[in-house]
Amino acid sequence: MYTNVLIFISNNLQLVCLCISSNNCYCSITTTFFVSKNNKSYIQKMKLPCYQNNTPLDPSFDDDLKDVHLVYDYDATDSNGRPEKWRYEIWFFSENKIVYAIHGGPMAGRINYQTVAYQCVRPGEIWQINWLEETGTVVSIVYDIVNKTVNGLLCFSKGHWENSEAAHGDKRNPDDFARWRNLAKQGIQTDRFVLVERAHILKSFKGQGDLEPIEPDAITF
């Protein structure tokens, strides 16, 4: 019979220990967050993945990003170190969704849409767009409106980077979506290929272009 229950909470992590004796405990960790109601604090479990953006969406979003479609080339290198261009395109579909397609580099042939978190650095000039892929890859890009560049940090998961062909396809295809999700299960969190690169914008216009729209509440994980 359990004689004691200990709960420790730190940095949104809840450690619950059921102790039979002073040196015999069974512990588990869950993710939690605090909510306040009538001046009382409550703990609720979070369903992961989960976004928390502490920066309110700047009103300039409507002019700077909403419905904007970019086509850009990353300055990259091939497997032998020779310079080449990796063409991407992205459509800022809504205040929390993007649609994109990759046309160059090892991920060419990948058509996707994601939940994102936007941050305005300077209205009319610079925006940061952040998201998590279903493959486990983390992406953060900085869109420089004035200088017409996109600076990217792409932290590829082991499964995504080492199985680039398996990451091709279209999320609208259930088989592709399921395969991409499985890529996230390979390796551990630190097994990543971290890529930092800059792209020059070739086209900027409003509308979907050749990309297909999605439902506003489309599932992305």
mmCIF file of C-alpha atoms in Angstrom:
data_model
loop_
_atom_site.group_PDB
_atom_site.id
_atom_site.type_symbol
_atom_site.label_atom_id
_atom_site.label_comp_id
_atom_site.label_asym_id
_atom_site.label_seq_id
_atom_site.Cartn_x
_atom_site.Cartn_y
_atom_site.Cartn_z
ATOM 1 C CA MET A 1 0.000 0.000 0.000
ATOM 2 C CA TYR A 2 1.338 3.448 -0.926
ATOM 3 C CA THR A 3 2.123 5.570 2.099
ATOM 4 C CA ASN A 4 2.912 8.932 0.506
ATOM 5 C CA VAL A 5 2.293 10.936 -2.659
ATOM 6 C CA LEU A 6 4.729 13.710 -3.560
ATOM 7 C CA ILE A 7 4.141 16.277 -6.321
ATOM 8 C CA PHE A 8 6.895 18.613 -7.525
ATOM 9 C CA ILE A 9 6.203 21.332 -10.088
ATOM 10 C CA SER A 10 8.914 23.282 -11.930
ATOM 11 C CA ASN A 11 9.092 24.890 -15.382
ATOM 12 C CA ASN A 12 5.704 23.459 -16.384
ATOM 13 C CA LEU A 13 6.811 19.911 -15.551
ATOM 14 C CA GLN A 14 4.987 17.899 -12.915
ATOM 15 C CA LEU A 15 6.864 15.083 -11.174
ATOM 16 C CA VAL A 16 4.517 12.732 -9.330
ATOM 17 C CA CYS A 17 6.043 10.170 -6.956
ATOM 18 C CA LEU A 18 4.194 7.380 -5.164
ATOM 19 C CA CYS A 19 6.316 6.230 -2.236
ATOM 20 C CA ILE A 20 6.057 2.947 -0.357
ATOM 21 C CA SER A 21 8.940 3.852 1.907
ATOM 22 C CA SER A 22 11.617 6.530 2.201
ATOM 23 C CA ASN A 23 13.802 4.796 -0.385
ATOM 24 C CA ASN A 24 11.231 3.082 -2.604
ATOM 25 C CA CYS A 25 9.315 5.447 -4.911
ATOM 26 C CA TYR A 26 7.737 5.228 -8.353
ATOM 27 C CA CYS A 27 7.806 8.504 -10.285
ATOM 28 C CA SER A 28 6.432 9.865 -13.557
ATOM 29 C CA ILE A 29 6.638 13.219 -15.332
ATOM 30 C CA THR A 30 3.771 15.036 -17.043
ATOM 31 C CA THR A 31 3.634 18.429 -18.722
ATOM 32 C CA THR A 32 1.408 20.977 -17.017
ATOM 33 C CA PHE A 33 0.501 24.617 -17.101
ATOM 34 C CA PHE A 34 -1.182 26.967 -14.655
ATOM 35 C CA VAL A 35 -4.483 28.737 -15.166
ATOM 36 C CA SER A 36 -6.080 31.219 -12.835
ATOM 37 C CA LYS A 37 -9.769 31.366 -11.991
ATOM 38 C CA ASN A 38 -11.328 33.493 -9.262
ATOM 39 C CA ASN A 39 -7.854 34.223 -7.864
ATOM 40 C CA LYS A 40 -7.148 30.508 -7.510
ATOM 41 C CA SER A 41 -4.479 28.592 -9.407
ATOM 42 C CA TYR A 42 -5.241 25.328 -11.134
ATOM 43 C CA ILE A 43 -3.006 22.863 -12.922
ATOM 44 C CA GLN A 44 -4.053 21.512 -16.308
ATOM 45 C CA LYS A 45 -2.272 18.995 -18.482
ATOM 46 C CA MET A 46 -1.127 20.205 -21.901
ATOM 47 C CA LYS A 47 -1.544 18.155 -25.027
ATOM 48 C CA LEU A 48 1.734 18.237 -26.929
ATOM 49 C CA PRO A 49 2.841 19.516 -29.331
ATOM 50 C CA CYS A 50 1.555 22.883 -28.166
ATOM 51 C CA TYR A 51 2.381 26.470 -29.135
ATOM 52 C CA GLN A 52 2.645 29.292 -26.620
ATOM 53 C CA ASN A 53 3.315 32.657 -28.247
ATOM 54 C CA ASN A 54 3.792 35.388 -25.657
ATOM 55 C CA THR A 55 4.051 38.081 -28.340
ATOM 56 C CA PRO A 56 0.672 39.491 -29.462
ATOM 57 C CA LEU A 57 0.179 39.493 -33.218
ATOM 58 C CA ASP A 58 1.091 42.961 -34.464
ATOM 59 C CA PRO A 59 -1.692 44.762 -36.399
ATOM 60 C CA SER A 60 0.743 45.206 -39.296
ATOM 61 C CA PHE A 61 0.264 41.490 -40.041
ATOM 62 C CA ASP A 62 -2.635 42.305 -42.365
ATOM 63 C CA ASP A 63 -0.448 44.498 -44.569
ATOM 64 C CA ASP A 64 2.913 42.751 -44.165
ATOM 65 C CA LEU A 65 2.078 39.042 -44.267
ATOM 66 C CA LYS A 66 -1.558 38.069 -44.649
ATOM 67 C CA ASP A 67 -2.064 36.242 -47.968
ATOM 68 C CA VAL A 68 1.513 37.087 -49.057
ATOM 69 C CA HIS A 69 3.178 34.475 -51.270
ATOM 70 C CA LEU A 70 6.974 34.296 -51.581
ATOM 71 C CA VAL A 71 9.205 32.374 -53.978
ATOM 72 C CA TYR A 72 12.860 32.336 -52.947
ATOM 73 C CA ASP A 73 16.172 30.569 -53.563
ATOM 74 C CA TYR A 74 18.442 29.482 -50.727
ATOM 75 C CA ASP A 75 22.183 29.777 -51.370
ATOM 76 C CA ALA A 76 23.222 26.195 -50.623
ATOM 77 C CA THR A 77 25.753 23.528 -51.583
ATOM 78 C CA ASP A 78 25.388 20.001 -52.901
ATOM 79 C CA SER A 79 26.878 16.876 -51.293
ATOM 80 C CA ASN A 80 30.239 17.703 -52.905
ATOM 81 C CA GLY A 81 30.305 21.273 -51.643
ATOM 82 C CA ARG A 82 29.450 22.855 -54.985
ATOM 83 C CA PRO A 83 27.156 25.929 -54.865
ATOM 84 C CA GLU A 84 23.544 25.379 -55.867
ATOM 85 C CA LYS A 85 20.118 26.933 -55.350
ATOM 86 C CA TRP A 86 17.316 25.387 -53.328
ATOM 87 C CA ARG A 87 13.984 26.882 -54.362
ATOM 88 C CA TYR A 88 11.180 27.188 -51.830
ATOM 89 C CA GLU A 89 7.828 28.921 -51.841
ATOM 90 C CA ILE A 90 5.623 29.848 -48.917
ATOM 91 C CA TRP A 91 2.130 31.287 -48.594
ATOM 92 C CA PHE A 92 1.204 33.030 -45.349
ATOM 93 C CA PHE A 93 -2.289 31.624 -45.361
ATOM 94 C CA SER A 94 -3.669 32.963 -42.077
ATOM 95 C CA GLU A 95 -2.685 34.275 -38.658
ATOM 96 C CA ASN A 96 -1.625 30.775 -37.576
ATOM 97 C CA LYS A 97 -1.145 28.714 -40.750
ATOM 98 C CA ILE A 98 1.233 28.575 -43.718
ATOM 99 C CA VAL A 99 1.307 26.509 -46.901
ATOM 100 C CA TYR A 100 4.613 25.741 -48.608
ATOM 101 C CA ALA A 101 6.297 23.716 -51.335
ATOM 102 C CA ILE A 102 9.945 22.774 -51.848
ATOM 103 C CA HIS A 103 11.305 22.625 -55.395
ATOM 104 C CA GLY A 104 15.075 22.334 -54.900
ATOM 105 C CA GLY A 105 17.594 20.520 -52.724
ATOM 106 C CA PRO A 106 17.201 17.177 -50.935
ATOM 107 C CA MET A 107 13.639 17.980 -49.818
ATOM 108 C CA ALA A 108 12.387 18.866 -53.317
ATOM 109 C CA GLY A 109 8.945 17.377 -53.858
ATOM 110 C CA ARG A 110 7.609 18.162 -50.377
ATOM 111 C CA ILE A 111 4.235 19.962 -50.235
ATOM 112 C CA ASN A 112 3.036 20.858 -46.785
ATOM 113 C CA TYR A 113 1.079 23.141 -44.482
ATOM 114 C CA GLN A 114 1.846 23.941 -40.856
ATOM 115 C CA THR A 115 0.676 25.671 -37.708
ATOM 116 C CA VAL A 116 2.993 28.613 -37.041
ATOM 117 C CA ALA A 117 3.734 31.359 -34.526
ATOM 118 C CA TYR A 118 4.451 34.818 -35.937
ATOM 119 C CA GLN A 119 6.512 37.550 -34.315
ATOM 120 C CA CYS A 120 6.842 41.051 -35.690
ATOM 121 C CA VAL A 121 10.365 42.420 -35.180
ATOM 122 C CA ARG A 122 9.763 45.744 -36.937
ATOM 123 C CA PRO A 123 6.422 46.532 -38.612
ATOM 124 C CA GLY A 124 6.755 46.863 -42.351
ATOM 125 C CA GLU A 125 10.298 45.483 -42.266
ATOM 126 C CA ILE A 126 11.050 42.222 -40.435
ATOM 127 C CA TRP A 127 8.990 39.225 -39.303
ATOM 128 C CA GLN A 128 9.939 35.929 -37.683
ATOM 129 C CA ILE A 129 7.912 32.797 -38.445
ATOM 130 C CA ASN A 130 8.358 29.669 -36.306
ATOM 131 C CA TRP A 131 6.963 26.170 -36.529
ATOM 132 C CA LEU A 132 7.359 22.481 -35.723
ATOM 133 C CA GLU A 133 7.082 19.856 -38.452
ATOM 134 C CA GLU A 134 5.316 16.533 -37.968
ATOM 135 C CA THR A 135 8.703 14.958 -38.757
ATOM 136 C CA GLY A 136 10.156 16.510 -35.592
ATOM 137 C CA THR A 137 12.049 19.205 -37.508
ATOM 138 C CA VAL A 138 11.996 22.725 -36.035
ATOM 139 C CA VAL A 139 12.006 25.713 -38.407
ATOM 140 C CA SER A 140 12.451 29.426 -37.775
ATOM 141 C CA ILE A 141 12.694 31.900 -40.648
ATOM 142 C CA VAL A 142 13.156 35.664 -40.674
ATOM 143 C CA TYR A 143 11.450 37.500 -43.528
ATOM 144 C CA ASP A 144 13.217 40.778 -44.314
ATOM 145 C CA ILE A 145 10.723 42.747 -46.383
ATOM 146 C CA VAL A 146 13.055 45.659 -47.112
ATOM 147 C CA ASN A 147 16.116 43.648 -48.165
ATOM 148 C CA LYS A 148 14.035 40.901 -49.823
ATOM 149 C CA THR A 149 15.682 37.998 -48.005
ATOM 150 C CA VAL A 150 14.650 34.991 -45.942
ATOM 151 C CA ASN A 151 17.086 33.812 -43.260
ATOM 152 C CA GLY A 152 16.410 30.311 -42.019
ATOM 153 C CA LEU A 153 17.301 28.072 -39.098
ATOM 154 C CA LEU A 154 16.251 24.493 -39.830
ATOM 155 C CA CYS A 155 16.863 21.870 -37.143
ATOM 156 C CA PHE A 156 16.186 18.644 -39.016
ATOM 157 C CA SER A 157 15.280 15.569 -37.019
ATOM 158 C CA LYS A 158 17.371 12.461 -37.647
ATOM 159 C CA GLY A 159 14.518 10.739 -39.473
ATOM 160 C CA HIS A 160 13.771 13.742 -41.664
ATOM 161 C CA TRP A 161 17.343 14.490 -42.731
ATOM 162 C CA GLU A 162 18.566 10.930 -43.240
ATOM 163 C CA ASN A 163 15.420 9.855 -45.107
ATOM 164 C CA SER A 164 14.819 12.848 -47.349
ATOM 165 C CA GLU A 165 12.971 10.854 -50.016
ATOM 166 C CA ALA A 166 10.556 9.534 -47.395
ATOM 167 C CA ALA A 167 9.841 13.186 -46.517
ATOM 168 C CA HIS A 168 8.639 13.891 -50.063
ATOM 169 C CA GLY A 169 4.952 13.942 -50.942
ATOM 170 C CA ASP A 170 1.873 15.932 -49.976
ATOM 171 C CA LYS A 171 0.390 16.066 -46.480
ATOM 172 C CA ARG A 172 -3.087 15.847 -48.019
ATOM 173 C CA ASN A 173 -2.213 12.249 -48.894
ATOM 174 C CA PRO A 174 -2.863 10.191 -45.716
ATOM 175 C CA ASP A 175 -0.050 7.743 -46.538
ATOM 176 C CA ASP A 176 2.479 10.575 -46.865
ATOM 177 C CA PHE A 177 1.272 12.195 -43.646
ATOM 178 C CA ALA A 178 1.550 8.919 -41.714
ATOM 179 C CA ARG A 179 5.037 8.238 -43.089
ATOM 180 C CA TRP A 180 6.226 11.737 -42.145
ATOM 181 C CA ARG A 181 4.959 11.316 -38.590
ATOM 182 C CA ASN A 182 6.973 8.136 -38.233
ATOM 183 C CA LEU A 183 10.161 9.988 -39.197
ATOM 184 C CA ALA A 184 9.892 11.897 -35.908
ATOM 185 C CA LYS A 185 10.302 8.649 -33.973
ATOM 186 C CA GLN A 186 13.874 8.047 -35.127
ATOM 187 C CA GLY A 187 16.794 9.030 -32.897
ATOM 188 C CA ILE A 188 16.705 11.320 -29.873
ATOM 189 C CA GLN A 189 16.122 15.064 -29.547
ATOM 190 C CA THR A 190 19.796 15.951 -30.029
ATOM 191 C CA ASP A 191 20.177 13.821 -33.177
ATOM 192 C CA ARG A 192 19.716 16.791 -35.483
ATOM 193 C CA PHE A 193 21.200 18.342 -38.594
ATOM 194 C CA VAL A 194 21.204 22.093 -37.905
ATOM 195 C CA LEU A 195 21.141 24.129 -41.112
ATOM 196 C CA VAL A 196 21.548 27.923 -41.228
ATOM 197 C CA GLU A 197 21.028 29.556 -44.605
ATOM 198 C CA ARG A 198 19.908 32.671 -46.453
ATOM 199 C CA ALA A 199 17.602 32.985 -49.438
ATOM 200 C CA HIS A 200 16.953 35.788 -51.892
ATOM 201 C CA ILE A 201 13.329 36.461 -52.750
ATOM 202 C CA LEU A 202 12.514 36.138 -56.449
ATOM 203 C CA LYS A 203 8.778 36.823 -56.324
ATOM 204 C CA SER A 204 6.401 38.391 -53.830
ATOM 205 C CA PHE A 205 2.681 38.601 -54.527
ATOM 206 C CA LYS A 206 -0.735 38.098 -52.952
ATOM 207 C CA GLY A 207 -2.697 34.897 -53.293
ATOM 208 C CA GLN A 208 -2.250 31.144 -53.497
ATOM 209 C CA GLY A 209 -0.379 30.969 -56.798
ATOM 210 C CA ASP A 210 0.177 27.273 -57.545
ATOM 211 C CA LEU A 211 -0.391 26.227 -53.924
ATOM 212 C CA GLU A 212 -3.668 24.774 -52.709
ATOM 213 C CA PRO A 213 -5.611 26.380 -49.845
ATOM 214 C CA ILE A 214 -6.371 24.466 -46.657
ATOM 215 C CA GLU A 215 -9.152 24.442 -44.097
ATOM 216 C CA PRO A 216 -8.592 27.069 -41.366
ATOM 217 C CA ASP A 217 -8.565 24.335 -38.707
ATOM 218 C CA ALA A 218 -6.528 21.810 -40.717
ATOM 219 C CA ILE A 219 -4.696 19.230 -38.577
ATOM 220 C CA THR A 220 -0.936 19.678 -38.929
ATOM 221 C CA PHE A 221 0.551 17.041 -36.574
#
